[in-house]
Tab-separated table of C-alpha atoms in Angstrom:
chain	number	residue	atom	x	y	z
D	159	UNK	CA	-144.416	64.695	133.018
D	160	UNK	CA	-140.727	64.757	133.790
D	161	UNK	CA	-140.707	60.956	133.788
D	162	UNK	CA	-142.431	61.277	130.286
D	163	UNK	CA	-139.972	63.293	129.316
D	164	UNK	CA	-136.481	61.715	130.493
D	165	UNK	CA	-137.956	58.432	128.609
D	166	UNK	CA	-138.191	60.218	125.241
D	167	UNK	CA	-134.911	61.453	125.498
D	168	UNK	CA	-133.653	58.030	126.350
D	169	UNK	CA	-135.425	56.338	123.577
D	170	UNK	CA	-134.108	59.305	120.824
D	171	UNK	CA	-130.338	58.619	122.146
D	172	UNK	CA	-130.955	55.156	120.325
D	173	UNK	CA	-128.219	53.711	122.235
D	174	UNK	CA	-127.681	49.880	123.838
D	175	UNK	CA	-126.715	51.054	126.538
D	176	UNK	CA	-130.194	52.795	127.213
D	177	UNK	CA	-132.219	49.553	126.992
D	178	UNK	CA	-131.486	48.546	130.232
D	179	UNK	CA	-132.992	51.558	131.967
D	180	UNK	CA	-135.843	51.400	129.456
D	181	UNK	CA	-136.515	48.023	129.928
D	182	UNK	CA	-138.004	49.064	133.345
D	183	UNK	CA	-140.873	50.909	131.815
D	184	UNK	CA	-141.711	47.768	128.986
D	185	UNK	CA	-145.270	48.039	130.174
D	186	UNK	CA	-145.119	52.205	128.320
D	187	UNK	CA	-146.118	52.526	124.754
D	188	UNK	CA	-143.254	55.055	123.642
D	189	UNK	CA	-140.963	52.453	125.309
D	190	UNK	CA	-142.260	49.246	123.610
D	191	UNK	CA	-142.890	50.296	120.691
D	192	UNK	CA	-140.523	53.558	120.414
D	193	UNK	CA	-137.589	53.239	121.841
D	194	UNK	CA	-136.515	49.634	122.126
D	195	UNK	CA	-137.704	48.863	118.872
D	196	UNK	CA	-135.566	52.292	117.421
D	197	UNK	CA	-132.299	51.135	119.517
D	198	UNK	CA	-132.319	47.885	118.099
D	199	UNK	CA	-132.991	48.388	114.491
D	200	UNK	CA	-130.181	50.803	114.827
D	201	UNK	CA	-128.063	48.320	116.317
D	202	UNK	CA	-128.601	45.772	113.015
D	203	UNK	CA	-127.321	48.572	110.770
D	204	UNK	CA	-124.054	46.343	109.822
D	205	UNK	CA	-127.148	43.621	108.496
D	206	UNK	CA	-127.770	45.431	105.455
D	207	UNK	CA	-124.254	45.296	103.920
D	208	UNK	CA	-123.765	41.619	104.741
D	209	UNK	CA	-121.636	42.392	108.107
D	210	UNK	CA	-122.455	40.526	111.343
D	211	UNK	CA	-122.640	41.870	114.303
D	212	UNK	CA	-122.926	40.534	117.769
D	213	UNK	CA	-125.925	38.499	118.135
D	214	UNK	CA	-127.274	35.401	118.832
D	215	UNK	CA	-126.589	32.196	116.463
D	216	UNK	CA	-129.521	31.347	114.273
D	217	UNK	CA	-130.076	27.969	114.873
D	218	UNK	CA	-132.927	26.734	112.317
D	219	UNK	CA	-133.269	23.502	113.579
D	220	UNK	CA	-133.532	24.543	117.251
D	221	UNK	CA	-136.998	24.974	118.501
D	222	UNK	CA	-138.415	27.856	119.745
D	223	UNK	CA	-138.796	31.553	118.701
D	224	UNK	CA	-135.766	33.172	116.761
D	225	UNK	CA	-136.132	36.689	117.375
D	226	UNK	CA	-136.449	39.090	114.298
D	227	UNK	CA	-135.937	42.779	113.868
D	228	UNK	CA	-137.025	44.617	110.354
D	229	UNK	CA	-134.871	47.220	108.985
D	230	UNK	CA	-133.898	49.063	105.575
D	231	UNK	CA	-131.088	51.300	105.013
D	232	UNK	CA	-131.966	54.661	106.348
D	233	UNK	CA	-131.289	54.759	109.748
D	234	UNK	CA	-133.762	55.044	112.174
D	235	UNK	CA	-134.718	58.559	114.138
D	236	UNK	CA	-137.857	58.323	115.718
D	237	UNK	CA	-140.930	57.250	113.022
D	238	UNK	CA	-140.972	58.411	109.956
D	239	UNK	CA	-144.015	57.398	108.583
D	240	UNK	CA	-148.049	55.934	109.563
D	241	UNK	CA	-146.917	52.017	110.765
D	242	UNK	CA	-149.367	50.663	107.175
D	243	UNK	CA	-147.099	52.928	104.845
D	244	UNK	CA	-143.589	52.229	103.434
D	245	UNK	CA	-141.404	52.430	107.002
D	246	UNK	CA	-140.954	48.901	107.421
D	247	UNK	CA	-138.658	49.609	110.763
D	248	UNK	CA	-142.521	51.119	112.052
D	249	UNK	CA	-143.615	47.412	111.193
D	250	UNK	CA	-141.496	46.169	114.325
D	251	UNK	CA	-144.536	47.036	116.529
D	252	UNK	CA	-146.892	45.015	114.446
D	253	UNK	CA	-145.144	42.092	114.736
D	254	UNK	CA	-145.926	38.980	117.670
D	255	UNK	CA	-144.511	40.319	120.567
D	256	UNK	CA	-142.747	36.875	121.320
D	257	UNK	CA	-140.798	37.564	118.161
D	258	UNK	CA	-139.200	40.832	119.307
D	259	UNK	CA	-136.044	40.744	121.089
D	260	UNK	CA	-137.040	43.800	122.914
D	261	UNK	CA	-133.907	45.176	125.305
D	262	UNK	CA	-131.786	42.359	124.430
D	263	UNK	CA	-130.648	43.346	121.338
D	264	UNK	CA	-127.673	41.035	121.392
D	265	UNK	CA	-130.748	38.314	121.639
D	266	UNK	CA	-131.829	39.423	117.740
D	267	UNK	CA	-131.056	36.215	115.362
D	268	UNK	CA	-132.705	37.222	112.084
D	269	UNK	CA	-132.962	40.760	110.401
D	270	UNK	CA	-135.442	40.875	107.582
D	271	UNK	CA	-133.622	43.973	105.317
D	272	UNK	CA	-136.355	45.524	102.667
D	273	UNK	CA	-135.210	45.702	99.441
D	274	UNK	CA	-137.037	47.125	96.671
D	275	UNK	CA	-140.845	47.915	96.354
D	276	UNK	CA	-142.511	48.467	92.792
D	277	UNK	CA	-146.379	48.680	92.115
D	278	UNK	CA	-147.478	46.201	89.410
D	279	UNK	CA	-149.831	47.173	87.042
D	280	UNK	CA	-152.676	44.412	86.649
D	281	UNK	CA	-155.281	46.048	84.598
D	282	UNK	CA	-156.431	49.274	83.355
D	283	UNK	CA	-159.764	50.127	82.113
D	284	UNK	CA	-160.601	53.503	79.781
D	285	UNK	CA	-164.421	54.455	80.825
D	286	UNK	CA	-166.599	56.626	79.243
D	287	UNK	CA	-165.616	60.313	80.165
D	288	UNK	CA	-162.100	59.983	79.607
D	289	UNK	CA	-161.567	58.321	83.402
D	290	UNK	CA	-159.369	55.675	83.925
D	291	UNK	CA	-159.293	52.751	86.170
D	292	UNK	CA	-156.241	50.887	87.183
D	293	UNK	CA	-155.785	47.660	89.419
D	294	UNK	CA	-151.973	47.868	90.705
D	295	UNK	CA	-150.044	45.033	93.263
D	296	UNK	CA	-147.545	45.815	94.884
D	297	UNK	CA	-144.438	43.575	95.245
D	298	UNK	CA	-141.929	43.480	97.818
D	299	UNK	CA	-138.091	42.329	97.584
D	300	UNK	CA	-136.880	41.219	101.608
D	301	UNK	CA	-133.709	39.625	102.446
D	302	UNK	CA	-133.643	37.274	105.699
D	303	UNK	CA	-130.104	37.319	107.205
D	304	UNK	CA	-128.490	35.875	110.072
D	305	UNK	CA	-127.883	39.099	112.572
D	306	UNK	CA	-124.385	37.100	113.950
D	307	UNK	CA	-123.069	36.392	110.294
D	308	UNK	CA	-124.828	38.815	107.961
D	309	UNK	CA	-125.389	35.267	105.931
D	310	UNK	CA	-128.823	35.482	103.680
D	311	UNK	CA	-131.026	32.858	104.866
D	312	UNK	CA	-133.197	33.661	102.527
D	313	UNK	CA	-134.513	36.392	99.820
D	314	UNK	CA	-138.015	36.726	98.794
D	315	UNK	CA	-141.021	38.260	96.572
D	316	UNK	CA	-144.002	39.343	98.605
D	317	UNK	CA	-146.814	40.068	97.236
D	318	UNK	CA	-149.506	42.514	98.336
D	319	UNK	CA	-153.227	41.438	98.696
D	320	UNK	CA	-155.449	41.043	95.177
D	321	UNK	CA	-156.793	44.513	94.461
D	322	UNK	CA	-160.607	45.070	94.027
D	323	UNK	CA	-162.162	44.241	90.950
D	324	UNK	CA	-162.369	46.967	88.626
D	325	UNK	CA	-166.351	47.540	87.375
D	326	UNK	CA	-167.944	47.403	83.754
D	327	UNK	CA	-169.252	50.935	84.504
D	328	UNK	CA	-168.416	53.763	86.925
D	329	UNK	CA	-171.407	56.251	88.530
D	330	UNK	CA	-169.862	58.174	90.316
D	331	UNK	CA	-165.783	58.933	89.554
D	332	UNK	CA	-165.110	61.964	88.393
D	333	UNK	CA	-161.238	61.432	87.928
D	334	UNK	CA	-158.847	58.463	87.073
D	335	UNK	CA	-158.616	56.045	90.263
D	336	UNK	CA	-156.479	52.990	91.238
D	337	UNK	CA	-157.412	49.914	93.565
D	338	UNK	CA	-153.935	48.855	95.173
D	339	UNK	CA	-153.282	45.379	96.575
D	340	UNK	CA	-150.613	46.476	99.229
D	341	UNK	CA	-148.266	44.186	101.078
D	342	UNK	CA	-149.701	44.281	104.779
D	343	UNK	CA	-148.335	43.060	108.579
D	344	UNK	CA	-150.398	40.033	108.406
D	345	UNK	CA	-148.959	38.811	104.583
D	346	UNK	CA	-145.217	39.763	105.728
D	347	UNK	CA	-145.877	37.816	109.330
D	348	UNK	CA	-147.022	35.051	106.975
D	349	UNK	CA	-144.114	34.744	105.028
D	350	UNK	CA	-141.737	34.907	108.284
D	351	UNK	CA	-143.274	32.562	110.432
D	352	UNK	CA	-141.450	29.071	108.723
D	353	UNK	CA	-138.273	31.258	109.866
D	354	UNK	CA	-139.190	32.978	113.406
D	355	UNK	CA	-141.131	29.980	114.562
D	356	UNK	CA	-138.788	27.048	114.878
């Protein structure tokens, strides 16, 4: 309990200097996926405005894993949100492991930086009753940078997955709906892995 305890404090400090200490408990959830991840994306803060900071070079043509960390520009206390929603520092612990640069933040070569989101209106359909169906996809605007330089390596669109098809006739809605095509782990892994994966 006390162990439990002195490790959430530790984690909520958010400071480098903790990761070494926390680094001996990897193998705990609110360590691997709490605390190191919140210490680093607070340590890529100076990302966002272009500034480097120190970090590993980013080497493209070197092979090997280049270690990424996600981050936007609200500092990062603890999680904010459900990891699926729009937190994308949360999305640290659905990335490949191998691709975190977990207590070693100096290790971090690439911050991807979230930009804007918008929802996309594909289609809307007026049914009988006055209900109305919509089919919305939402896009994405990321930023790759260099964590050492603050350089963009490179900026991007991504799109969420194809929403579901809206019907010729409705049974059973009683109010207007929408089927979203959201942007998910697996699309932004996707669109990283040319970058993280040398």
């Amino acid at each position: 309990m006390l162990e439990s305890i002195a490790l959430d404090s530790l984690c909520k400090i958010g400071a480098v200097s903790s990761a070494q200490v926390l680094m001996k408990y990897i193998d705990r959830e609110e360590v691997a996926n709490g605390g190191l991840i919140e210490i680093n994306v607070n340590y890529v803060q100076p990302v966002i405005s272009g500034k480097g900071f120190s970090a590993a070079a980013y080497e493209p043509d070197t092979s090997g894993i280049h270690p990424v960390i996600i981050t936007d520009e609200r500092p990062f206390s603890g999680f904010r949100a459900e990891p699926a929603e729009d937190d994308p520092p949360n999305w640290n612990a659905l990335m490949p492991e191998a691709w975190r640069a977990l207590g070693e933040p100096a290790s971090i070569e690439l911050v991807l930086c979230w930009d804007q989101i918008k929802d996309v209106e594909i289609e809307s359909v007026d049914y009988s009753g006055g209900i109305t169906g919509k089919r919305v996809r939402e896009e994405r605007t990321v930023t790759l940078r260099e964590a050492a330089t603050g350089k963009v390596v490179a900026q991007g669109l991504i799109l969420g997955n194809e929403p579901a098809i809206l019907q010729t006739f409705i049974y059973d809605e009683d109010e207007d709906f929408i089927y979203y095509g959201r942007v998910t782990p697996e699309i932004l892994i996707e669109w990283l892995q040319p970058y993280v994966e040398g």
